[in-house]
Amino acid sequence: MRVVLLSSRARAGTSEVLAQVRATIARHATVVGEFDVNDTLPPDLKADRAVVIGGDGSIMAALRIFMAHATPVVGVNTGRLGFLAEFDTASLETHATAIFGANPLIRQRMVLAVSVRAADGTTRYEGLAVNDCVVTAGAPFRMIELALRLDGENGPEFLGDGIIIATPVGSTAYNASAGGPIVHPDVEAIVVTPNAAHSLAFRPVVVPAGLAVQAHVVRANEGTTLVVDGHINVSLRVGDTVVAKRHHDMARIVARPDSSYWETLVDKMRWAESPNYRAPGA
């Protein structure tokens, strides 16, 4: 069993966690390489598992890298929330035999293929989004104007702060903060949520995964940007078109056999948590 170990070395406390994780792996597998999540990995690197120490940003970066090799990713959380990270050091040790065995529990997750096409038809950017791609207004923070096309048909043209195009995995991220729906990650769909649209009638929509979503930039600011998974920034200009559609492959995440999506939604996102009511007579 060959394992690649990635970590965010700049994050406080990583070295201690890295030592514990390295020791756990050594009892079950062979580490064939250690890298920072920002490193460029050797093109001939072969591994059966990729263990990532960090937060959701680090795990998303690893999923984008290893998806092409069908390598399952094991997330060990050292971030603030770690919604995608199934393990901490204790649970990694508990489930190590299964994780590094022949048949771990692997969940496949839909990923978006994202591109930016210029007015002259040239492609300015191509990449993958595990969570979402977001067109954001940017400085000087005037409203921008976008025209949507859904599966080749004209949709609404609107003013606002931008648009969020999310996967089911990403529906609990920026999309949820903007009032979009939470979609179970086993559902193959794309969520389209306006960000502060200047309209009383533009509501989020959930569309089939096989449908292509296009956002054409009609009016922009100097700082208008496409943000992919919260980390990749692409400057946008008037005439650009952002295209998001389901990628033909899936990301693979090693899951804990003793946890569920609903448990994570309640424990980490505080789903449907009641207000802090005062006791009667208090």
Coordinates of C-alpha atoms in Angstrom, one line a residue:
M1 CA 0.0 0.0 0.0
R2 CA 1.6 3.2 -1.2
V3 CA 0.6 6.5 0.5
V4 CA 1.3 10.1 -0.4
L5 CA 1.2 12.4 2.6
L6 CA 0.3 16.1 2.1
S7 CA 0.1 18.9 4.7
S8 CA -0.1 22.6 5.1
R9 CA 3.2 23.2 6.8
A10 CA 2.4 26.8 7.4
R11 CA -0.6 26.0 9.6
A12 CA 0.1 26.1 13.3
G13 CA 0.2 22.7 15.0
T14 CA 0.8 20.8 11.7
S15 CA 4.1 19.3 12.7
E16 CA 2.7 17.5 15.8
V17 CA -0.2 16.1 13.8
L18 CA 2.1 15.2 10.9
A19 CA 4.3 13.1 13.3
Q20 CA 1.3 11.2 14.7
V21 CA -0.2 10.6 11.2
R22 CA 3.2 9.4 9.8
A23 CA 3.5 6.9 12.7
T24 CA 0.0 5.6 12.1
I25 CA 0.6 5.1 8.3
A26 CA 3.9 3.4 9.0
R27 CA 2.2 0.6 10.8
H28 CA 0.0 -0.2 7.8
A29 CA 1.5 1.2 4.6
T30 CA 4.5 2.8 3.0
V31 CA 4.8 6.6 2.6
V32 CA 6.2 7.1 -0.9
G33 CA 6.3 10.9 -0.7
E34 CA 5.7 13.9 1.6
F35 CA 4.7 17.3 0.1
D36 CA 3.2 20.6 1.1
V37 CA -0.3 21.1 -0.4
N38 CA 1.1 23.9 -2.5
D39 CA 3.9 21.9 -4.0
T40 CA 3.9 20.6 -7.6
L41 CA 3.8 16.9 -7.4
P42 CA 6.0 14.7 -9.7
P43 CA 4.0 13.6 -12.7
D44 CA 5.1 10.0 -12.3
L45 CA 4.0 9.8 -8.7
K46 CA 1.9 6.7 -8.0
A47 CA -0.1 6.1 -4.8
D48 CA -3.0 4.0 -3.5
R49 CA -4.1 6.6 -1.0
A50 CA -3.4 10.3 -0.4
V51 CA -3.6 11.4 3.2
V52 CA -4.1 15.2 3.6
I53 CA -3.6 17.1 6.9
G54 CA -5.3 20.4 6.9
G55 CA -8.7 22.1 6.5
D56 CA -11.2 21.9 3.7
G57 CA -9.1 24.1 1.4
S58 CA -6.2 21.6 1.6
I59 CA -8.5 18.6 1.0
M60 CA -10.2 20.2 -2.0
A61 CA -6.8 20.9 -3.5
A62 CA -5.8 17.3 -3.0
L63 CA -9.1 16.1 -4.5
R64 CA -8.5 18.2 -7.6
I65 CA -4.9 16.8 -8.0
F66 CA -5.6 13.1 -7.4
M67 CA -9.0 12.8 -9.2
A68 CA -7.3 12.1 -12.5
H69 CA -5.5 9.1 -10.9
A70 CA -8.6 7.8 -9.2
T71 CA -6.7 8.0 -5.9
P72 CA -8.9 8.1 -2.8
V73 CA -8.2 11.0 -0.5
V74 CA -8.1 10.7 3.3
G75 CA -8.7 14.0 5.1
V76 CA -7.3 14.6 8.6
N77 CA -8.7 17.8 10.0
T78 CA -6.6 20.6 11.5
G79 CA -8.8 23.4 10.2
R80 CA -11.6 25.4 11.8
L81 CA -14.5 23.3 10.6
G82 CA -13.3 20.5 8.4
F83 CA -16.6 19.5 6.8
L84 CA -14.8 17.4 4.2
A85 CA -12.3 15.9 6.7
E86 CA -13.7 12.6 7.9
F87 CA -10.9 12.0 10.4
D88 CA -8.8 13.3 13.3
T89 CA -5.7 11.6 14.6
A90 CA -7.6 9.4 17.0
S91 CA -10.1 8.1 14.4
L92 CA -7.4 7.7 11.8
E93 CA -5.7 5.3 14.2
T94 CA -8.9 3.5 15.0
H95 CA -9.8 2.9 11.4
A96 CA -6.3 2.6 9.9
T97 CA -6.7 -1.1 9.1
A98 CA -9.8 -0.4 7.0
I99 CA -8.4 2.9 5.5
F100 CA -5.2 1.3 4.3
G101 CA -6.8 -2.1 3.5
A102 CA -8.2 -3.4 0.2
N103 CA -11.8 -2.2 0.7
P104 CA -12.1 1.1 2.5
L105 CA -15.4 3.0 2.5
I106 CA -15.1 5.4 -0.4
R107 CA -17.6 8.1 -1.3
Q108 CA -17.6 9.4 -4.8
R109 CA -18.4 13.1 -5.2
M110 CA -19.4 15.2 -8.2
V111 CA -17.0 17.8 -9.4
L112 CA -17.5 20.8 -11.8
A113 CA -15.4 21.4 -14.9
V114 CA -15.1 25.2 -14.9
S115 CA -13.8 27.4 -17.8
V116 CA -13.7 31.1 -18.7
R117 CA -14.2 31.8 -22.4
A118 CA -13.3 35.3 -23.7
A119 CA -15.4 37.3 -26.1
D120 CA -13.2 36.2 -29.0
G121 CA -13.8 32.5 -28.2
T122 CA -10.4 31.8 -26.7
T123 CA -10.3 29.9 -23.4
R124 CA -8.7 31.9 -20.6
Y125 CA -9.0 29.4 -17.8
E126 CA -9.9 25.7 -17.3
G127 CA -10.0 24.0 -13.9
L128 CA -12.0 21.9 -11.5
A129 CA -14.3 22.9 -8.6
V130 CA -15.0 20.6 -5.7
N131 CA -17.2 23.1 -3.9
D132 CA -18.1 25.9 -6.1
C133 CA -17.2 28.6 -8.6
V134 CA -18.3 32.1 -7.7
V135 CA -18.5 35.2 -9.8
T136 CA -18.0 38.1 -7.4
A137 CA -18.3 41.8 -8.1
G138 CA -15.0 43.0 -6.6
A139 CA -13.7 46.5 -6.1
P140 CA -15.0 49.2 -6.4
F141 CA -18.0 47.1 -5.4
R142 CA -20.7 48.4 -7.7
M143 CA -23.3 46.0 -8.9
I144 CA -22.3 43.9 -11.9
E145 CA -24.6 42.5 -14.6
L146 CA -24.7 38.9 -15.6
A147 CA -26.7 37.0 -18.2
L148 CA -27.3 33.3 -17.4
R149 CA -27.7 30.5 -20.0
L150 CA -28.9 27.1 -18.9
D151 CA -28.2 24.2 -21.2
G152 CA -27.9 26.6 -24.1
E153 CA -31.2 28.5 -23.4
N154 CA -31.3 32.1 -22.3
G155 CA -32.0 32.6 -18.6
P156 CA -32.3 35.7 -16.6
E157 CA -30.1 38.8 -16.9
F158 CA -29.7 40.5 -13.6
L159 CA -27.8 43.0 -11.5
G160 CA -26.2 42.1 -8.2
D161 CA -23.0 41.1 -6.4
G162 CA -22.5 37.9 -8.5
I163 CA -23.5 34.3 -8.7
I164 CA -22.6 31.0 -6.9
I165 CA -22.6 27.8 -8.9
A166 CA -22.1 24.9 -6.5
T167 CA -21.9 21.1 -6.3
P168 CA -23.9 19.2 -3.7
V169 CA -20.7 19.0 -1.6
G170 CA -20.3 22.8 -1.9
S171 CA -24.0 23.5 -1.1
T172 CA -23.1 23.7 2.6
A173 CA -20.4 26.4 1.9
Y174 CA -20.8 29.9 0.4
N175 CA -24.1 28.7 -1.1
A176 CA -25.7 28.1 2.3
S177 CA -24.5 31.5 3.6
A178 CA -26.2 33.1 0.6
G179 CA -29.5 31.4 1.3
G180 CA -29.1 28.5 -1.2
P181 CA -30.4 25.0 -0.5
I182 CA -28.4 22.2 1.1
V183 CA -28.3 19.3 -1.3
H184 CA -27.2 15.8 -0.2
P185 CA -23.9 14.9 -1.8
D186 CA -25.3 11.6 -3.3
V187 CA -27.6 13.8 -5.4
E188 CA -26.1 14.6 -8.8
A189 CA -27.2 18.2 -9.3
I190 CA -25.9 21.8 -9.7
V191 CA -27.0 24.6 -7.4
V192 CA -27.3 28.1 -8.9
T193 CA -27.6 30.8 -6.2
P194 CA -27.6 34.6 -6.9
N195 CA -25.5 36.7 -4.5
A196 CA -27.5 39.8 -3.5
A197 CA -29.4 40.0 -6.7
H198 CA -31.3 43.4 -7.2
S199 CA -34.5 41.5 -7.6
L200 CA -37.4 40.3 -5.4
A201 CA -38.0 37.3 -7.7
F202 CA -34.6 35.7 -8.3
R203 CA -34.4 32.6 -6.1
P204 CA -31.8 29.8 -6.0
V205 CA -32.5 26.9 -8.4
V206 CA -31.3 23.3 -8.4
V207 CA -30.7 22.0 -12.0
P208 CA -29.7 18.5 -13.3
A209 CA -26.0 17.6 -13.2
G210 CA -25.9 17.1 -16.9
L211 CA -26.9 20.7 -17.7
A212 CA -24.3 23.4 -18.5
V213 CA -24.5 26.7 -16.6
Q214 CA -23.1 29.8 -18.2
A215 CA -22.7 33.2 -16.7
H216 CA -21.9 35.9 -19.3
V217 CA -20.4 39.1 -18.0
V218 CA -22.4 42.1 -19.3
R219 CA -21.1 44.7 -16.9
A220 CA -18.1 44.3 -14.6
N221 CA -15.9 46.2 -12.1
E222 CA -12.1 46.4 -12.2
G223 CA -12.0 43.7 -9.5
T224 CA -14.7 41.4 -10.8
T225 CA -13.3 37.9 -10.3
L226 CA -14.1 34.2 -10.7
V227 CA -13.2 32.4 -7.4
V228 CA -12.9 28.6 -7.6
D229 CA -13.2 26.7 -4.3
G230 CA -12.3 29.9 -2.4
H231 CA -8.6 29.7 -3.4
I232 CA -8.2 30.1 -7.2
N233 CA -8.9 33.7 -8.6
V234 CA -9.4 34.5 -12.2
S235 CA -9.9 38.1 -13.3
L236 CA -13.1 38.6 -15.4
R237 CA -13.8 41.2 -18.1
V238 CA -16.9 42.4 -19.9
G239 CA -17.6 39.8 -22.6
D240 CA -16.2 36.8 -20.7
T241 CA -18.4 33.8 -20.1
V242 CA -18.0 31.4 -17.2
V243 CA -19.0 27.8 -18.0
A244 CA -19.6 25.2 -15.3
K245 CA -20.7 21.7 -16.0
R246 CA -20.3 18.2 -14.4
H247 CA -16.8 16.8 -14.9
H248 CA -16.8 13.3 -16.4
D249 CA -14.9 11.9 -13.4
M250 CA -15.6 11.9 -9.7
A251 CA -13.6 12.8 -6.6
R252 CA -13.0 10.0 -4.2
I253 CA -13.0 10.5 -0.4
V254 CA -12.3 7.9 2.2
A255 CA -15.2 8.0 4.7
R256 CA -15.5 6.9 8.3
P257 CA -17.7 3.8 8.6
D258 CA -19.1 5.1 11.9
S259 CA -20.3 8.5 10.8
S260 CA -22.9 9.8 8.4
Y261 CA -23.7 12.9 6.4
W262 CA -26.6 13.8 8.6
E263 CA -24.4 13.4 11.7
T264 CA -21.8 15.8 10.2
L265 CA -24.5 18.3 9.2
V266 CA -25.8 18.4 12.7
D267 CA -22.5 18.3 14.6
K268 CA -20.5 20.6 12.4
M269 CA -23.1 22.9 10.7
R270 CA -25.5 22.9 13.6
W271 CA -28.3 22.1 11.3
A272 CA -31.8 23.1 12.6
E273 CA -30.3 24.0 16.0
S274 CA -32.9 25.7 18.2
P275 CA -32.5 29.3 19.4
N276 CA -31.0 29.7 22.9
Y277 CA -34.3 30.0 24.7
R278 CA -34.4 31.3 28.2
A279 CA -35.9 28.9 30.8
P280 CA -39.4 29.7 31.9
G281 CA -39.4 32.4 34.6
A282 CA -35.8 33.4 34.0

